[in-house]
PDB file of C-alpha atoms in Angstrom:
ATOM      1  CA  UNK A 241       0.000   0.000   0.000  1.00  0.00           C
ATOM      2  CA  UNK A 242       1.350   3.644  -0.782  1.00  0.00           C
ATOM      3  CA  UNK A 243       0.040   6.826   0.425  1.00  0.00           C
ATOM      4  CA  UNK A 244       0.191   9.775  -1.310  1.00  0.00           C
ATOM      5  CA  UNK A 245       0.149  13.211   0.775  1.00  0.00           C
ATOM      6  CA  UNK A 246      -0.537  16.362  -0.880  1.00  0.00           C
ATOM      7  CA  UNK A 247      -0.160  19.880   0.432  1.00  0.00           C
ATOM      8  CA  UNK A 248      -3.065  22.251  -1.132  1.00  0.00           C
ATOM      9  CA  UNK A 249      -4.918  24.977   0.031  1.00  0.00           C
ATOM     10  CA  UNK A 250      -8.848  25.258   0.675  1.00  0.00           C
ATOM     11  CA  UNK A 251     -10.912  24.397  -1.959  1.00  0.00           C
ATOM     12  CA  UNK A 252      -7.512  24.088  -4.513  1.00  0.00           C
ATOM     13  CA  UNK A 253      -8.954  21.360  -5.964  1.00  0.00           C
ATOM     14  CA  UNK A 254      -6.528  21.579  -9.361  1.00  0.00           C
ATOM     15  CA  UNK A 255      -3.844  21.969  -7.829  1.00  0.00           C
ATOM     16  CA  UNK A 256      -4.850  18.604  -5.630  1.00  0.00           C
ATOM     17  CA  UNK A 257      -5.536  17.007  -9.063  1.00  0.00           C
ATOM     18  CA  UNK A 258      -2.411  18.371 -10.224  1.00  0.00           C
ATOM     19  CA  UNK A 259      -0.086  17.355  -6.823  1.00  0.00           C
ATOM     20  CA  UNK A 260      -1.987  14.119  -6.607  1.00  0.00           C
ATOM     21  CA  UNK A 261      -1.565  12.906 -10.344  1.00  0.00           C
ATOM     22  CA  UNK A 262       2.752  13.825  -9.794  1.00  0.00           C
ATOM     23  CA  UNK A 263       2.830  11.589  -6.801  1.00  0.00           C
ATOM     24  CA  UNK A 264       0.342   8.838  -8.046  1.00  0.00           C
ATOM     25  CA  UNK A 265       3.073   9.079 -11.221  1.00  0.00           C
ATOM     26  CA  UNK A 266       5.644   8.129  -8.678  1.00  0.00           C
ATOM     27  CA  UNK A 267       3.541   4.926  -7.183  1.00  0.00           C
ATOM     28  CA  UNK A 268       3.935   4.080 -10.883  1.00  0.00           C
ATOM     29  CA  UNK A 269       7.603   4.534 -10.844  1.00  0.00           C
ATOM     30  CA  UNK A 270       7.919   2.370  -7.999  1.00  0.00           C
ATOM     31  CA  UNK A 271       9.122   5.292  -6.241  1.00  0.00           C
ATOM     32  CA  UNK A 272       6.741   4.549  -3.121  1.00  0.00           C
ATOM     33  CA  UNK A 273       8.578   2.291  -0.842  1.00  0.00           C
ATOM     34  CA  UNK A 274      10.339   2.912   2.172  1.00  0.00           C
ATOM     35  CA  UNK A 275      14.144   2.387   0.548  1.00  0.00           C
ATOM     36  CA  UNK A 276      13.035   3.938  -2.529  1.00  0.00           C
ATOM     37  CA  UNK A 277      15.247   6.922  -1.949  1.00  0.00           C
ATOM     38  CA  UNK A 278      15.636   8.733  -5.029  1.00  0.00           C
ATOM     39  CA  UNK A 279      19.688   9.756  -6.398  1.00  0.00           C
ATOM     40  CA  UNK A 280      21.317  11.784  -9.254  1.00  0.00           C
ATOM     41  CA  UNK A 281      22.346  11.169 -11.574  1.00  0.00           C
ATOM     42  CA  UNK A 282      19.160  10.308 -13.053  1.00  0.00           C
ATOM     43  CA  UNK A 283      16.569  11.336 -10.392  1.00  0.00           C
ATOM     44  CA  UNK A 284      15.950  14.108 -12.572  1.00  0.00           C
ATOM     45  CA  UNK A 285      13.947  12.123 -15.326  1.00  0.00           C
ATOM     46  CA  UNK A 286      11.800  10.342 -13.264  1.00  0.00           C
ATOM     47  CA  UNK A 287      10.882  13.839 -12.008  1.00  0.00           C
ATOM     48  CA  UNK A 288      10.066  14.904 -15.613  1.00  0.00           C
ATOM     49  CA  UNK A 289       8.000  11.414 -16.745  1.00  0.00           C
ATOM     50  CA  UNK A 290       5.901  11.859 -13.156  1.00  0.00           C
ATOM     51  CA  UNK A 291       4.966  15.715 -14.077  1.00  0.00           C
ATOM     52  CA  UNK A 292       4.446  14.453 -17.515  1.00  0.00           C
ATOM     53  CA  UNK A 293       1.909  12.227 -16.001  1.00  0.00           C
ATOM     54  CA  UNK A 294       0.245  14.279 -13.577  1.00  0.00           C
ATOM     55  CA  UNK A 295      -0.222  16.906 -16.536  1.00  0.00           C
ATOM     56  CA  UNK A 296      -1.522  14.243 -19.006  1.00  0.00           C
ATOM     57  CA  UNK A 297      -4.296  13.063 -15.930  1.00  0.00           C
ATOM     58  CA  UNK A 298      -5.234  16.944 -15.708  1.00  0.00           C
ATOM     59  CA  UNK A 299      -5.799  16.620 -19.602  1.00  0.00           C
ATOM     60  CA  UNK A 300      -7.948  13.656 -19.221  1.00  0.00           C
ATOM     61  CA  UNK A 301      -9.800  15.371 -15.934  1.00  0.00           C
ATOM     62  CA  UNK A 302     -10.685  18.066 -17.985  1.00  0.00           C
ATOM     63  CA  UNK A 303     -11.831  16.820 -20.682  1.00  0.00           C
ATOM     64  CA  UNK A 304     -13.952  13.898 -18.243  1.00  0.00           C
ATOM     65  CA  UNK A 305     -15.256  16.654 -16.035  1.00  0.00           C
ATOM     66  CA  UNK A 306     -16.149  18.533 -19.411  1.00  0.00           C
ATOM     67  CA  UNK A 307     -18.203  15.583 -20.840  1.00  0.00           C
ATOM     68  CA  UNK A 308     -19.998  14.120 -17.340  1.00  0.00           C
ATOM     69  CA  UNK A 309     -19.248  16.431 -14.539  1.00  0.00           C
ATOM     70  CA  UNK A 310     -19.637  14.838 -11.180  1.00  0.00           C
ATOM     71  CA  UNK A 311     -21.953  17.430  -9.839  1.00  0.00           C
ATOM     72  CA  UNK A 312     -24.864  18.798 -11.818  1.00  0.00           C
ATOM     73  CA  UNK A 313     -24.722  21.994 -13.857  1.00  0.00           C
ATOM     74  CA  UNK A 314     -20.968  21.827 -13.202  1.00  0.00           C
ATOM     75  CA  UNK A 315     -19.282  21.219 -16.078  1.00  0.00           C
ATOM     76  CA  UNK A 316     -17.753  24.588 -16.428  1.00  0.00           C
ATOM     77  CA  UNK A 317     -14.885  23.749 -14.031  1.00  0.00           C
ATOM     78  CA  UNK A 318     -13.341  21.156 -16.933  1.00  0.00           C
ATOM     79  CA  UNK A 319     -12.380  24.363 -18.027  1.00  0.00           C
ATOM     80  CA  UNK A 320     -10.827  25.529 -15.058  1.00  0.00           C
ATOM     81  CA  UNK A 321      -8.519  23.039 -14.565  1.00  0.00           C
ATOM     82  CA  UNK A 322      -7.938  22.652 -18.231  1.00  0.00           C
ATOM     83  CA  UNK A 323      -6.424  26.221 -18.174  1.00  0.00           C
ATOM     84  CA  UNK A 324      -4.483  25.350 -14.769  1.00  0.00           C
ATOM     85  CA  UNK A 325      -2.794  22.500 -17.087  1.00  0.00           C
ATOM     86  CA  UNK A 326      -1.928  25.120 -20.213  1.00  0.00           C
ATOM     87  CA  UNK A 327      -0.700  27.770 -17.172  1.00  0.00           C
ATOM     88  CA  UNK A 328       1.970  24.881 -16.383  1.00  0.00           C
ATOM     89  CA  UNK A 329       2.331  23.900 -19.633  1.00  0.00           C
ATOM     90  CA  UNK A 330       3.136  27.236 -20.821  1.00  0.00           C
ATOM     91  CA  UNK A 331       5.695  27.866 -18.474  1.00  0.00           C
ATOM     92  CA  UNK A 332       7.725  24.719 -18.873  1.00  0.00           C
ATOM     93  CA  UNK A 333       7.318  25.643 -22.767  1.00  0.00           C
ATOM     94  CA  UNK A 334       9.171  28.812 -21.975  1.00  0.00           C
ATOM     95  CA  UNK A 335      11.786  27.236 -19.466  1.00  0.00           C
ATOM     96  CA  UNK A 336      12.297  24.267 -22.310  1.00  0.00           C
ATOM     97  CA  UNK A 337      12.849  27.338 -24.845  1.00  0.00           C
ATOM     98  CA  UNK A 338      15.007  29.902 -22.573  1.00  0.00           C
ATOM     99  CA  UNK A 339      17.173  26.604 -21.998  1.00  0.00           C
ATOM    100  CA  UNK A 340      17.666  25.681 -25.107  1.00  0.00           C
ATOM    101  CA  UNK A 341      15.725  22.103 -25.242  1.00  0.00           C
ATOM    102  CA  UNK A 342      13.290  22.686 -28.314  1.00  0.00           C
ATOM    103  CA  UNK A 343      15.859  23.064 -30.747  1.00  0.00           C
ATOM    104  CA  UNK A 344      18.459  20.308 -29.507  1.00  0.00           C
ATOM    105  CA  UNK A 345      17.744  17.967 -26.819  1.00  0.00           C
ATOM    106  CA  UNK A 346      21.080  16.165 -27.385  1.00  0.00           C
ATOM    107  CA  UNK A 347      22.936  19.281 -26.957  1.00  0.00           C
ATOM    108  CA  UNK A 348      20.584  20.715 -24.182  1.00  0.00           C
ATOM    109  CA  UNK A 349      21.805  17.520 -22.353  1.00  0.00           C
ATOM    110  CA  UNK A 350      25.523  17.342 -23.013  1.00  0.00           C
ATOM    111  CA  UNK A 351      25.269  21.527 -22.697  1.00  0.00           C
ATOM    112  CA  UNK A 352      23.321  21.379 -18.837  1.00  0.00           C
ATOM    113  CA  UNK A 353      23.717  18.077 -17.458  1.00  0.00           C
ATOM    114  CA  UNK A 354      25.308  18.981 -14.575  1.00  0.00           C
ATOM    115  CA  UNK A 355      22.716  21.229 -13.483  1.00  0.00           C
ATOM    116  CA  UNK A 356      19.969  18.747 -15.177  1.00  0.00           C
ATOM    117  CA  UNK A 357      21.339  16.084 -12.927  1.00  0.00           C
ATOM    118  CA  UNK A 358      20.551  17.978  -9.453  1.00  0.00           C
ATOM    119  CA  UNK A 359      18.141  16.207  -7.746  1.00  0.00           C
ATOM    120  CA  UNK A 360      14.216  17.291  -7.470  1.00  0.00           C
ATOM    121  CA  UNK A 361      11.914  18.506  -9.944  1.00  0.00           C
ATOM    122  CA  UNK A 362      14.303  21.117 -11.377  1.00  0.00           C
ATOM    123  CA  UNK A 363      13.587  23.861 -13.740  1.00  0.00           C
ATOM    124  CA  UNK A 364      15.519  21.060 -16.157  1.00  0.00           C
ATOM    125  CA  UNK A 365      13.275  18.512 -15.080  1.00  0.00           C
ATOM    126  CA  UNK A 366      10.113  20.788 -15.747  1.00  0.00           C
ATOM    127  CA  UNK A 367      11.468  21.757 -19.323  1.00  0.00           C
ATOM    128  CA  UNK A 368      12.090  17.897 -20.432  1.00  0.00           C
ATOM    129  CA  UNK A 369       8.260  17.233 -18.921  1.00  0.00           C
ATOM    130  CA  UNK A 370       6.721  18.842 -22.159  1.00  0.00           C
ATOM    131  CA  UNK A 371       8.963  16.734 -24.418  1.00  0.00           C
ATOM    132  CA  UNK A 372       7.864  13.763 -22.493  1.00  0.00           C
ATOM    133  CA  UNK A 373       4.499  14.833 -22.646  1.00  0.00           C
ATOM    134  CA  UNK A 374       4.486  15.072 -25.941  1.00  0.00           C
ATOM    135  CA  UNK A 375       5.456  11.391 -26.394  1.00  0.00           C
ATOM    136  CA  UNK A 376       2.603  10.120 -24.159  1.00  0.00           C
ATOM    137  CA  UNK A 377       0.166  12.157 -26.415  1.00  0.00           C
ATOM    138  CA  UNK A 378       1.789  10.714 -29.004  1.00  0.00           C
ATOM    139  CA  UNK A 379       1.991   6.984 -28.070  1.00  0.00           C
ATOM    140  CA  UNK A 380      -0.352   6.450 -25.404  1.00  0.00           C
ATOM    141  CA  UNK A 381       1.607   3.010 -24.640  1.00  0.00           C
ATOM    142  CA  UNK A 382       4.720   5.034 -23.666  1.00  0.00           C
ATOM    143  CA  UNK A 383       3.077   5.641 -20.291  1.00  0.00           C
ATOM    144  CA  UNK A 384       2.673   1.964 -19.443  1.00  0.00           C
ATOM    145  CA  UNK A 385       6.895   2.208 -19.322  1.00  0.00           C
ATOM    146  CA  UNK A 386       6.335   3.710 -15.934  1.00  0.00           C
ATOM    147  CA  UNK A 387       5.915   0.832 -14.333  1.00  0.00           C
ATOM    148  CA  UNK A 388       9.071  -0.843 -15.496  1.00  0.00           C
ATOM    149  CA  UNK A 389      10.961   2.192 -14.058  1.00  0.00           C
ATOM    150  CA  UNK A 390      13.537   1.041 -10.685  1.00  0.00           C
ATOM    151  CA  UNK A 391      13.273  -2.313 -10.812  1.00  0.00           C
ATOM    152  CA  UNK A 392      17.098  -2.454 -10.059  1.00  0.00           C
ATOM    153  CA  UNK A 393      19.426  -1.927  -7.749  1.00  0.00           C
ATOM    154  CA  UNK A 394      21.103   1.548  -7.463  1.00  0.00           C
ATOM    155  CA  UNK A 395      17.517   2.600  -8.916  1.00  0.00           C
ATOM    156  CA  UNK A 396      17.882   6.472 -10.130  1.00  0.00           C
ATOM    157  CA  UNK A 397      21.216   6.529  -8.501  1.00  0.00           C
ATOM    158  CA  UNK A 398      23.321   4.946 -11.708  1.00  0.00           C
ATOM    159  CA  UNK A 399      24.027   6.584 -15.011  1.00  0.00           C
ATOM    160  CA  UNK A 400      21.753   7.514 -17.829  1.00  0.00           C
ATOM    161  CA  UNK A 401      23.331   5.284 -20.296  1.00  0.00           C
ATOM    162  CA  UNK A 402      23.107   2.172 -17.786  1.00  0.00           C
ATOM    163  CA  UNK A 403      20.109   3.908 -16.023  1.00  0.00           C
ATOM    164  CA  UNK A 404      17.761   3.736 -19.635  1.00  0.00           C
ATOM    165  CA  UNK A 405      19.165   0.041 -20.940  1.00  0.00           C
ATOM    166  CA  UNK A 406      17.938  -1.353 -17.275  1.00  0.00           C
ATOM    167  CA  UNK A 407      14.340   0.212 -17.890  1.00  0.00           C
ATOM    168  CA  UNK A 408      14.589  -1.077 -21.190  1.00  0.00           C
ATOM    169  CA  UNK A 409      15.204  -4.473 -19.911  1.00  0.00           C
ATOM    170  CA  UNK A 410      12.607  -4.088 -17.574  1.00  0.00           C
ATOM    171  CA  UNK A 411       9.920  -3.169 -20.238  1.00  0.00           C
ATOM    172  CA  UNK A 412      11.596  -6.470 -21.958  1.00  0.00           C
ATOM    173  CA  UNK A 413      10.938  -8.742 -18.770  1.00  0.00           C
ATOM    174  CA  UNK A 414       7.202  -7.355 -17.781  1.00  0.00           C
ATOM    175  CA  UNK A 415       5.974  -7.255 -21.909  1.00  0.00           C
ATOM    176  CA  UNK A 416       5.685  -3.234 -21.309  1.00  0.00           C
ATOM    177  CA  UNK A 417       6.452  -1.087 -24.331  1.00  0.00           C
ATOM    178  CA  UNK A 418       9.958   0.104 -24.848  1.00  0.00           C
ATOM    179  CA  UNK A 419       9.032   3.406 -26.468  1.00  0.00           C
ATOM    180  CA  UNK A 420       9.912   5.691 -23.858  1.00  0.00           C
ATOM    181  CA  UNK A 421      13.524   4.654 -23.100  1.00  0.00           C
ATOM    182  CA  UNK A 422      14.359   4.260 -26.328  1.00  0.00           C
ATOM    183  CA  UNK A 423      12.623   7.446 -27.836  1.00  0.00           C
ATOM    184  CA  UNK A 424      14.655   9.145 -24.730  1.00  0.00           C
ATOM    185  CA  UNK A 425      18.300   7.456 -25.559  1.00  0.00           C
ATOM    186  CA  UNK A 426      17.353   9.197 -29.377  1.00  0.00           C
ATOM    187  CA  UNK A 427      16.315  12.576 -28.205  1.00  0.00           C
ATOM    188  CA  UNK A 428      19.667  12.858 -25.947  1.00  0.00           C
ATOM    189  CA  UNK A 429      22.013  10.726 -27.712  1.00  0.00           C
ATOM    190  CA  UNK A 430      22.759   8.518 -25.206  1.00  0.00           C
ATOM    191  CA  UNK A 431      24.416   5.558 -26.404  1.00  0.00           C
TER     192      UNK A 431
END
């Protein structure tokens, strides 16, 4: 069993979505247990594929709460948190564009990866969540790679290169798709 504890204020009820849906990614990461203690180098991207996540959920919220709100005559709020979603979106659009990550990823990577590799959702970490976003939009299946994520020891605490060929192995061993590593080892070049 996992619990997830949020921190929102009254009646914040996107931002719970939004908090809930990054830590709920993290359950999926099998980031939950007691000795999962997350590391650089690599901490980093599992920040970016949870926020991914959580934004993709507040997509599908949205669009749910849109279509068959849970109380009557309130539909309206899909839009709310649909424009709490773009409000995050946009800004890790500008920090992915400021850091030079839309035109290059490879090069973003070899140009910032000791600051990308700090631990915690960093501003790095936020910028790469858009490109990773994009790839769940893109391949729904790509979010199913979640769950083959630190299945190994040393976890987020071992290098990229090794770090995305033991997820990859994991997808291999529970018949998840591979798409996510390897679309990852192509953006950055990691070989």
């Amino acid at each position: 069993m996992a619990w997830i504890i949020v921190d929102i204020g009254e009646r914040d009820w996107s931002k719970l979505a939004y908090q809930f849906g990054h830590e709920l990614g993290h359950v999926a990461a099998n980031s939950w247990q007691a000795d999962a203690k997350p590391a650089p180098p690599c901490q980093w991207l599992e920040e970016a594929m949870v926020e991914a996540f959580s934004l993709r959920g507040l997509e599908r919220l949205a669009r749910s709460w849109k279509e068959n709100p849970p109380f009557a005559g309130d539909s309206a709020f899909g839009d709310a948190i649909a424009e709490y979603r773009q409000n995050v979106i946009r800004g890790y659009t500008a920090l992915a564009d400021s850091q030079g990550l839309i035109g290059d990823a490879a090069a973003w990577f070899a140009g910032h990866r000791g600051e990308i590799e700090m631990p915690g959702l960093n501003p790095f970490a936020q910028a790469m969540s858009v490109t990773i976003l994009a790839e769940y939009d893109r391949a729904p299946d790509c979010v199913e790679a979640l769950g083959a994520l630190n299945r190994w020891p040393g976890r987020t605490g071992v290098p990229i290169a090794d770090y995305l060929k033991l997820w990859e192995a994991s997808c291999a061993e529970l018949q998840a798709s591979p798409r996510l590593p390897v679309r990852l080892r192509e953006f950055l070049r990691i070989s």
